[in-house]
């Protein structure tokens, strides 16, 4: 699109606004903002649209939910629970499900939207990580994203506990155990949240305030800041023909991107509505009201909390007793360490990578994951670590279904939690190098055509043709991972590289950075299988 041409829809809209409030130039400039076109960039929009649906359905539910633990005798439409003592929170949730028109649909849409919100954020963050889109100047936006994911987990925890059914009560009991195990402040925090000894009288009302007011307000502010920073810094784009660090190739915000985003919102809304209609989730009437004396087998949290459940199940029963005080490591370590490793690692990674590589330049072109094999391997290791914990959160179900020992699932999980990430790192690294070699072969020899040709010597080969121009441009967007030099032109280490930390940094940079497989390096002649070359050497067909 020519930079001097303003599309008619933009010109007419900006003129209409400018004639009335004088904001035409602002709108004209921003409505023409170019957005790149790549399917992976829509992953973040799934999370955004799910959040909007969460706000809409949550607003509906607040009109009918009673955040109270006061006991009542149920007298609603669900016959199996009539005459049962329960909290007002549980009774009002049953009323929403069976007595409020559209209530069950709204409840289920709200729950499915919550799951999709967290899942969308996770997948979006993985896309940003694997493509290096967190690099300068986007470190602050990356930190906001890490904060959003952390808050979303707590938002899910508070919402999951509100119905006061047996399943949510089991999760709340674990939460209470984690809080009370904290040294020095654990007892105070527990009494404050629950309003006394567990289960107390205040936890539902306090979780309700956090769930509908405090955490959503912070989430809304951070999402707004996240989008504003993205708008100001411009969107990253995948490498390709005509794409550089100084331009953006794509479609304007209005009307192209707005139309596409509007359709994508309706698609997301429709998918969640279909799930809420046909896929049952959290049927609290089957679980019954919560009682500290009752427990059920096979209870599982929502998927985003499954990794904490798995860490609790894998952890040995360690504790430290000193001067009459007990430090329950079997609760503290699984509750704090896995989440601390993942979230702290995510927050610090852009700065650690910059320190290792010495790269302080701006990046607006995203990297293909294969072109930074160490980063990709680290990311897959973290995903494997999370996945093993998540899977072992259901070790009782696994043991029952496959008829294996529950103890052995725990023992195997304890080995896999260390061996799995290491093995994932090695395999991913080798795969990245293999894919780089594949790209180099395509650049050097072209693409396999499927046409078999016989040489005068009798050897059969497959004919290669030049690769598509767009595909080749995408491959040639590869740049070497930056690395620092540990010596100057005279072979003398710089001042900052002479100590133990400097030497460590130089070794890490040498291993992490540099070009692993050059695209335009020397490519050996491709070997082809010779079929019957000796027998028919003298009767070779013309090529």
PDB file of C-alpha atoms in Angstrom, residues 148-383:
ATOM      1  CA  UNK A 148      -0.791 -11.446  33.851  1.00  0.00           C
ATOM      2  CA  UNK A 149      -0.259 -15.206  33.806  1.00  0.00           C
ATOM      3  CA  UNK A 150       0.513 -15.292  37.528  1.00  0.00           C
ATOM      4  CA  UNK A 151      -2.579 -13.242  38.371  1.00  0.00           C
ATOM      5  CA  UNK A 152      -4.716 -15.417  36.086  1.00  0.00           C
ATOM      6  CA  UNK A 153      -3.721 -18.492  38.109  1.00  0.00           C
ATOM      7  CA  UNK A 154      -4.795 -16.804  41.350  1.00  0.00           C
ATOM      8  CA  UNK A 155      -7.978 -15.538  39.706  1.00  0.00           C
ATOM      9  CA  UNK A 156      -8.795 -19.095  38.681  1.00  0.00           C
ATOM     10  CA  UNK A 157      -8.083 -20.368  42.190  1.00  0.00           C
ATOM     11  CA  UNK A 158     -10.437 -17.851  43.818  1.00  0.00           C
ATOM     12  CA  UNK A 159     -13.222 -18.489  41.307  1.00  0.00           C
ATOM     13  CA  UNK A 160     -12.842 -22.258  41.553  1.00  0.00           C
ATOM     14  CA  UNK A 161     -13.420 -22.060  45.332  1.00  0.00           C
ATOM     15  CA  UNK A 162     -16.558 -19.907  45.311  1.00  0.00           C
ATOM     16  CA  UNK A 163     -19.310 -22.572  44.831  1.00  0.00           C
ATOM     17  CA  UNK A 164     -18.282 -24.250  48.127  1.00  0.00           C
ATOM     18  CA  UNK A 165     -18.898 -27.730  46.754  1.00  0.00           C
ATOM     19  CA  UNK A 166     -16.961 -30.821  47.822  1.00  0.00           C
ATOM     20  CA  UNK A 167     -14.466 -30.600  44.938  1.00  0.00           C
ATOM     21  CA  UNK A 168     -13.610 -26.923  45.441  1.00  0.00           C
ATOM     22  CA  UNK A 169     -13.448 -27.489  49.203  1.00  0.00           C
ATOM     23  CA  UNK A 170     -10.788 -30.176  48.697  1.00  0.00           C
ATOM     24  CA  UNK A 171      -8.706 -27.668  46.729  1.00  0.00           C
ATOM     25  CA  UNK A 172      -9.298 -25.019  49.365  1.00  0.00           C
ATOM     26  CA  UNK A 173      -8.063 -27.417  52.026  1.00  0.00           C
ATOM     27  CA  UNK A 174      -4.789 -27.806  50.105  1.00  0.00           C
ATOM     28  CA  UNK A 175      -4.544 -24.021  49.798  1.00  0.00           C
ATOM     29  CA  UNK A 176      -4.998 -23.691  53.556  1.00  0.00           C
ATOM     30  CA  UNK A 177      -2.291 -26.293  54.149  1.00  0.00           C
ATOM     31  CA  UNK A 178       0.151 -24.403  51.934  1.00  0.00           C
ATOM     32  CA  UNK A 179      -0.566 -21.052  53.607  1.00  0.00           C
ATOM     33  CA  UNK A 180      -0.307 -22.351  57.165  1.00  0.00           C
ATOM     34  CA  UNK A 181       3.047 -24.002  56.372  1.00  0.00           C
ATOM     35  CA  UNK A 182       4.655 -20.642  55.561  1.00  0.00           C
ATOM     36  CA  UNK A 183       7.183 -19.726  58.275  1.00  0.00           C
ATOM     37  CA  UNK A 184       6.305 -16.832  60.620  1.00  0.00           C
ATOM     38  CA  UNK A 185       3.355 -15.423  58.632  1.00  0.00           C
ATOM     39  CA  UNK A 186       1.460 -18.604  57.692  1.00  0.00           C
ATOM     40  CA  UNK A 187      -0.845 -18.719  60.705  1.00  0.00           C
ATOM     41  CA  UNK A 188      -1.694 -15.019  60.481  1.00  0.00           C
ATOM     42  CA  UNK A 189      -2.488 -15.215  56.739  1.00  0.00           C
ATOM     43  CA  UNK A 190      -4.667 -18.291  57.269  1.00  0.00           C
ATOM     44  CA  UNK A 191      -6.668 -16.743  60.121  1.00  0.00           C
ATOM     45  CA  UNK A 192      -7.084 -13.517  58.165  1.00  0.00           C
ATOM     46  CA  UNK A 193      -8.354 -15.270  55.014  1.00  0.00           C
ATOM     47  CA  UNK A 194     -10.638 -17.804  56.689  1.00  0.00           C
ATOM     48  CA  UNK A 195     -11.766 -15.623  59.578  1.00  0.00           C
ATOM     49  CA  UNK A 196     -10.630 -18.132  62.220  1.00  0.00           C
ATOM     50  CA  UNK A 197      -9.992 -21.847  62.308  1.00  0.00           C
ATOM     51  CA  UNK A 198     -10.511 -23.656  59.000  1.00  0.00           C
ATOM     52  CA  UNK A 199     -12.970 -23.526  57.297  1.00  0.00           C
ATOM     53  CA  UNK A 200     -14.030 -20.326  59.053  1.00  0.00           C
ATOM     54  CA  UNK A 201     -16.854 -18.026  57.988  1.00  0.00           C
ATOM     55  CA  UNK A 202     -15.198 -15.484  55.700  1.00  0.00           C
ATOM     56  CA  UNK A 203     -13.213 -17.276  53.001  1.00  0.00           C
ATOM     57  CA  UNK A 204     -15.964 -17.257  50.350  1.00  0.00           C
ATOM     58  CA  UNK A 205     -16.796 -13.562  50.831  1.00  0.00           C
ATOM     59  CA  UNK A 206     -13.109 -12.595  50.755  1.00  0.00           C
ATOM     60  CA  UNK A 207     -12.353 -14.747  47.730  1.00  0.00           C
ATOM     61  CA  UNK A 208     -15.425 -13.218  46.091  1.00  0.00           C
ATOM     62  CA  UNK A 209     -14.103  -9.688  46.613  1.00  0.00           C
ATOM     63  CA  UNK A 210     -10.745 -10.681  45.147  1.00  0.00           C
ATOM     64  CA  UNK A 211     -12.345 -12.593  42.283  1.00  0.00           C
ATOM     65  CA  UNK A 212     -14.760  -9.949  41.010  1.00  0.00           C
ATOM     66  CA  UNK A 213     -12.990  -6.732  42.034  1.00  0.00           C
ATOM     67  CA  UNK A 214      -9.336  -6.770  43.052  1.00  0.00           C
ATOM     68  CA  UNK A 215      -7.711  -9.231  40.636  1.00  0.00           C
ATOM     69  CA  UNK A 216      -9.903  -8.366  37.588  1.00  0.00           C
ATOM     70  CA  UNK A 217      -9.117  -4.675  38.139  1.00  0.00           C
ATOM     71  CA  UNK A 218      -5.384  -5.375  38.117  1.00  0.00           C
ATOM     72  CA  UNK A 219      -5.769  -7.702  35.125  1.00  0.00           C
ATOM     73  CA  UNK A 220      -7.696  -5.058  33.202  1.00  0.00           C
ATOM     74  CA  UNK A 221      -5.044  -2.425  33.955  1.00  0.00           C
ATOM     75  CA  UNK A 222      -2.191  -4.735  32.928  1.00  0.00           C
ATOM     76  CA  UNK A 223      -3.957  -5.862  29.743  1.00  0.00           C
ATOM     77  CA  UNK A 224      -4.515  -2.215  28.812  1.00  0.00           C
ATOM     78  CA  UNK A 225      -0.842  -1.427  29.450  1.00  0.00           C
ATOM     79  CA  UNK A 226       0.159  -4.541  27.497  1.00  0.00           C
ATOM     80  CA  UNK A 227      -1.871  -3.505  24.446  1.00  0.00           C
ATOM     81  CA  UNK A 228      -0.727   0.120  24.609  1.00  0.00           C
ATOM     82  CA  UNK A 229       2.932  -0.904  24.697  1.00  0.00           C
ATOM     83  CA  UNK A 230       2.375  -3.293  21.802  1.00  0.00           C
ATOM     84  CA  UNK A 231       0.708  -0.489  19.841  1.00  0.00           C
ATOM     85  CA  UNK A 232       3.514   1.989  20.507  1.00  0.00           C
ATOM     86  CA  UNK A 233       6.387  -0.452  19.909  1.00  0.00           C
ATOM     87  CA  UNK A 234       4.733  -2.016  16.813  1.00  0.00           C
ATOM     88  CA  UNK A 235       4.183  -5.722  16.349  1.00  0.00           C
ATOM     89  CA  UNK A 236       6.970  -8.162  15.579  1.00  0.00           C
ATOM     90  CA  UNK A 237       6.763  -9.937  12.232  1.00  0.00           C
ATOM     91  CA  UNK A 238       8.066 -13.218  10.901  1.00  0.00           C
ATOM     92  CA  UNK A 239      11.040 -13.065   8.500  1.00  0.00           C
ATOM     93  CA  UNK A 240      10.151 -12.925   4.829  1.00  0.00           C
ATOM     94  CA  UNK A 241      10.399 -11.037   1.576  1.00  0.00           C
ATOM     95  CA  UNK A 242      10.631  -7.274   2.083  1.00  0.00           C
ATOM     96  CA  UNK A 243      10.475  -7.486   5.877  1.00  0.00           C
ATOM     97  CA  UNK A 244      13.093  -5.643   7.882  1.00  0.00           C
ATOM     98  CA  UNK A 245      13.594  -4.225  11.352  1.00  0.00           C
ATOM     99  CA  UNK A 246      12.458  -0.815  10.093  1.00  0.00           C
ATOM    100  CA  UNK A 247       9.134  -1.667   8.417  1.00  0.00           C
ATOM    101  CA  UNK A 248       5.977  -3.709   8.933  1.00  0.00           C
ATOM    102  CA  UNK A 249       4.400  -5.704   6.104  1.00  0.00           C
ATOM    103  CA  UNK A 250       0.716  -6.441   6.538  1.00  0.00           C
ATOM    104  CA  UNK A 251      -2.759  -4.920   6.479  1.00  0.00           C
ATOM    105  CA  UNK A 252      -4.027  -1.663   8.079  1.00  0.00           C
ATOM    106  CA  UNK A 253      -5.848  -1.729  11.401  1.00  0.00           C
ATOM    107  CA  UNK A 254      -9.000  -0.376   9.761  1.00  0.00           C
ATOM    108  CA  UNK A 255     -10.810  -1.915   8.012  1.00  0.00           C
ATOM    109  CA  UNK A 256      -8.828  -5.135   7.382  1.00  0.00           C
ATOM    110  CA  UNK A 257      -7.545  -5.981  10.855  1.00  0.00           C
ATOM    111  CA  UNK A 258     -10.718  -4.805  12.614  1.00  0.00           C
ATOM    112  CA  UNK A 259     -12.887  -6.989  10.369  1.00  0.00           C
ATOM    113  CA  UNK A 260     -10.640  -9.999  10.895  1.00  0.00           C
ATOM    114  CA  UNK A 261     -10.477  -9.464  14.665  1.00  0.00           C
ATOM    115  CA  UNK A 262     -14.234  -8.957  14.901  1.00  0.00           C
ATOM    116  CA  UNK A 263     -14.837 -12.221  13.077  1.00  0.00           C
ATOM    117  CA  UNK A 264     -12.270 -13.963  15.272  1.00  0.00           C
ATOM    118  CA  UNK A 265     -13.987 -12.675  18.412  1.00  0.00           C
ATOM    119  CA  UNK A 266     -17.305 -14.061  17.218  1.00  0.00           C
ATOM    120  CA  UNK A 267     -15.614 -17.372  16.392  1.00  0.00           C
ATOM    121  CA  UNK A 268     -14.117 -17.513  19.917  1.00  0.00           C
ATOM    122  CA  UNK A 269     -17.470 -16.586  21.440  1.00  0.00           C
ATOM    123  CA  UNK A 270     -19.221 -19.256  19.357  1.00  0.00           C
ATOM    124  CA  UNK A 271     -16.698 -21.936  20.347  1.00  0.00           C
ATOM    125  CA  UNK A 272     -17.118 -21.124  24.053  1.00  0.00           C
ATOM    126  CA  UNK A 273     -20.919 -21.024  23.689  1.00  0.00           C
ATOM    127  CA  UNK A 274     -20.883 -24.450  22.035  1.00  0.00           C
ATOM    128  CA  UNK A 275     -18.677 -25.846  24.787  1.00  0.00           C
ATOM    129  CA  UNK A 276     -20.952 -24.339  27.425  1.00  0.00           C
ATOM    130  CA  UNK A 277     -23.986 -25.877  25.712  1.00  0.00           C
ATOM    131  CA  UNK A 278     -22.779 -29.380  24.898  1.00  0.00           C
ATOM    132  CA  UNK A 279     -19.728 -30.086  27.118  1.00  0.00           C
ATOM    133  CA  UNK A 280     -20.573 -30.422  30.804  1.00  0.00           C
ATOM    134  CA  UNK A 281     -18.042 -28.936  33.190  1.00  0.00           C
ATOM    135  CA  UNK A 282     -17.983 -28.710  36.987  1.00  0.00           C
ATOM    136  CA  UNK A 283     -21.355 -30.363  37.780  1.00  0.00           C
ATOM    137  CA  UNK A 284     -21.373 -29.286  41.436  1.00  0.00           C
ATOM    138  CA  UNK A 285     -24.736 -30.945  42.134  1.00  0.00           C
ATOM    139  CA  UNK A 286     -23.020 -34.319  41.736  1.00  0.00           C
ATOM    140  CA  UNK A 287     -20.295 -33.423  44.238  1.00  0.00           C
ATOM    141  CA  UNK A 288     -22.529 -32.176  47.026  1.00  0.00           C
ATOM    142  CA  UNK A 289     -21.847 -29.423  49.577  1.00  0.00           C
ATOM    143  CA  UNK A 290     -18.418 -29.210  51.177  1.00  0.00           C
ATOM    144  CA  UNK A 291     -17.817 -30.723  54.577  1.00  0.00           C
ATOM    145  CA  UNK A 292     -14.327 -30.971  56.139  1.00  0.00           C
ATOM    146  CA  UNK A 293     -15.200 -34.540  57.186  1.00  0.00           C
ATOM    147  CA  UNK A 294     -15.874 -35.719  53.600  1.00  0.00           C
ATOM    148  CA  UNK A 295     -13.476 -36.446  50.773  1.00  0.00           C
ATOM    149  CA  UNK A 296     -13.815 -37.999  47.328  1.00  0.00           C
ATOM    150  CA  UNK A 297     -11.434 -40.140  45.300  1.00  0.00           C
ATOM    151  CA  UNK A 298     -10.079 -38.985  41.958  1.00  0.00           C
ATOM    152  CA  UNK A 299     -10.620 -35.261  42.553  1.00  0.00           C
ATOM    153  CA  UNK A 300      -8.626 -33.098  40.150  1.00  0.00           C
ATOM    154  CA  UNK A 301      -8.169 -29.310  39.901  1.00  0.00           C
ATOM    155  CA  UNK A 302      -8.462 -27.342  36.684  1.00  0.00           C
ATOM    156  CA  UNK A 303      -5.591 -28.019  34.283  1.00  0.00           C
ATOM    157  CA  UNK A 304      -3.605 -24.864  35.115  1.00  0.00           C
ATOM    158  CA  UNK A 305      -3.280 -25.947  38.766  1.00  0.00           C
ATOM    159  CA  UNK A 306      -2.517 -29.575  37.910  1.00  0.00           C
ATOM    160  CA  UNK A 307       1.255 -29.065  38.032  1.00  0.00           C
ATOM    161  CA  UNK A 308       1.067 -27.969  41.679  1.00  0.00           C
ATOM    162  CA  UNK A 309      -1.033 -31.036  42.480  1.00  0.00           C
ATOM    163  CA  UNK A 310       1.578 -33.213  40.802  1.00  0.00           C
ATOM    164  CA  UNK A 311       4.450 -31.639  42.711  1.00  0.00           C
ATOM    165  CA  UNK A 312       2.652 -32.300  45.999  1.00  0.00           C
ATOM    166  CA  UNK A 313       2.173 -35.960  45.092  1.00  0.00           C
ATOM    167  CA  UNK A 314       5.780 -36.488  43.992  1.00  0.00           C
ATOM    168  CA  UNK A 315       7.430 -34.779  46.954  1.00  0.00           C
ATOM    169  CA  UNK A 316       8.789 -37.069  49.719  1.00  0.00           C
ATOM    170  CA  UNK A 317       7.526 -36.449  53.262  1.00  0.00           C
ATOM    171  CA  UNK A 318      10.436 -34.268  54.377  1.00  0.00           C
ATOM    172  CA  UNK A 319      10.293 -31.857  57.289  1.00  0.00           C
ATOM    173  CA  UNK A 320      12.685 -29.969  59.540  1.00  0.00           C
ATOM    174  CA  UNK A 321      12.110 -29.829  63.307  1.00  0.00           C
ATOM    175  CA  UNK A 322      14.141 -27.215  65.167  1.00  0.00           C
ATOM    176  CA  UNK A 323      13.607 -25.608  68.599  1.00  0.00           C
ATOM    177  CA  UNK A 324      10.027 -26.793  68.709  1.00  0.00           C
ATOM    178  CA  UNK A 325       9.195 -25.447  65.240  1.00  0.00           C
ATOM    179  CA  UNK A 326       8.351 -27.605  62.233  1.00  0.00           C
ATOM    180  CA  UNK A 327       9.147 -26.621  58.648  1.00  0.00           C
ATOM    181  CA  UNK A 328       7.092 -28.937  56.372  1.00  0.00           C
ATOM    182  CA  UNK A 329       9.277 -29.160  53.264  1.00  0.00           C
ATOM    183  CA  UNK A 330       6.861 -31.697  51.804  1.00  0.00           C
ATOM    184  CA  UNK A 331       4.372 -28.823  51.372  1.00  0.00           C
ATOM    185  CA  UNK A 332       6.585 -25.743  51.001  1.00  0.00           C
ATOM    186  CA  UNK A 333       8.838 -27.078  48.249  1.00  0.00           C
ATOM    187  CA  UNK A 334       6.104 -28.358  45.886  1.00  0.00           C
ATOM    188  CA  UNK A 335       3.939 -25.290  46.505  1.00  0.00           C
ATOM    189  CA  UNK A 336       6.637 -22.676  45.934  1.00  0.00           C
ATOM    190  CA  UNK A 337       9.553 -24.212  44.008  1.00  0.00           C
ATOM    191  CA  UNK A 338       7.951 -25.318  40.678  1.00  0.00           C
ATOM    192  CA  UNK A 339       5.986 -22.096  40.264  1.00  0.00           C
ATOM    193  CA  UNK A 340       9.021 -20.105  41.410  1.00  0.00           C
ATOM    194  CA  UNK A 341      11.266 -21.820  38.873  1.00  0.00           C
ATOM    195  CA  UNK A 342       8.837 -21.303  35.985  1.00  0.00           C
ATOM    196  CA  UNK A 343       7.732 -17.732  36.731  1.00  0.00           C
ATOM    197  CA  UNK A 344      11.112 -16.437  37.891  1.00  0.00           C
ATOM    198  CA  UNK A 345      12.810 -18.098  34.940  1.00  0.00           C
ATOM    199  CA  UNK A 346      10.335 -16.482  32.540  1.00  0.00           C
ATOM    200  CA  UNK A 347      10.773 -13.043  34.095  1.00  0.00           C
ATOM    201  CA  UNK A 348      14.589 -13.136  34.132  1.00  0.00           C
ATOM    202  CA  UNK A 349      15.231 -14.879  30.820  1.00  0.00           C
ATOM    203  CA  UNK A 350      15.369 -11.769  28.568  1.00  0.00           C
ATOM    204  CA  UNK A 351      17.949 -10.195  30.853  1.00  0.00           C
ATOM    205  CA  UNK A 352      19.982 -13.378  31.283  1.00  0.00           C
ATOM    206  CA  UNK A 353      20.057 -13.875  27.519  1.00  0.00           C
ATOM    207  CA  UNK A 354      21.136 -10.271  26.968  1.00  0.00           C
ATOM    208  CA  UNK A 355      23.934 -10.709  29.545  1.00  0.00           C
ATOM    209  CA  UNK A 356      25.112 -13.943  27.914  1.00  0.00           C
ATOM    210  CA  UNK A 357      24.999 -12.715  24.301  1.00  0.00           C
ATOM    211  CA  UNK A 358      25.830  -9.038  24.884  1.00  0.00           C
ATOM    212  CA  UNK A 359      23.026  -8.198  22.436  1.00  0.00           C
ATOM    213  CA  UNK A 360      21.626  -4.712  23.087  1.00  0.00           C
ATOM    214  CA  UNK A 361      20.166  -3.994  19.651  1.00  0.00           C
ATOM    215  CA  UNK A 362      16.460  -3.681  18.864  1.00  0.00           C
ATOM    216  CA  UNK A 363      14.649  -6.625  17.295  1.00  0.00           C
ATOM    217  CA  UNK A 364      11.418  -6.357  15.339  1.00  0.00           C
ATOM    218  CA  UNK A 365      11.838  -9.527  13.262  1.00  0.00           C
ATOM    219  CA  UNK A 366      10.849 -12.698  15.075  1.00  0.00           C
ATOM    220  CA  UNK A 367      13.192 -15.682  14.987  1.00  0.00           C
ATOM    221  CA  UNK A 368      12.258 -19.142  13.823  1.00  0.00           C
ATOM    222  CA  UNK A 369      12.658 -21.439  16.850  1.00  0.00           C
ATOM    223  CA  UNK A 370      15.124 -23.704  15.013  1.00  0.00           C
ATOM    224  CA  UNK A 371      17.515 -20.794  14.516  1.00  0.00           C
ATOM    225  CA  UNK A 372      18.151 -20.397  18.247  1.00  0.00           C
ATOM    226  CA  UNK A 373      18.516 -24.032  19.301  1.00  0.00           C
ATOM    227  CA  UNK A 374      19.573 -23.445  22.899  1.00  0.00           C
ATOM    228  CA  UNK A 375      16.640 -21.146  23.664  1.00  0.00           C
ATOM    229  CA  UNK A 376      14.208 -23.575  22.030  1.00  0.00           C
ATOM    230  CA  UNK A 377      15.704 -26.485  23.967  1.00  0.00           C
ATOM    231  CA  UNK A 378      15.407 -24.590  27.251  1.00  0.00           C
ATOM    232  CA  UNK A 379      11.764 -23.796  26.480  1.00  0.00           C
ATOM    233  CA  UNK A 380      10.912 -27.405  25.628  1.00  0.00           C
ATOM    234  CA  UNK A 381      12.668 -28.539  28.819  1.00  0.00           C
ATOM    235  CA  UNK A 382      10.456 -26.189  30.832  1.00  0.00           C
ATOM    236  CA  UNK A 383       7.353 -27.452  29.015  1.00  0.00           C
TER     237      UNK A 383
END
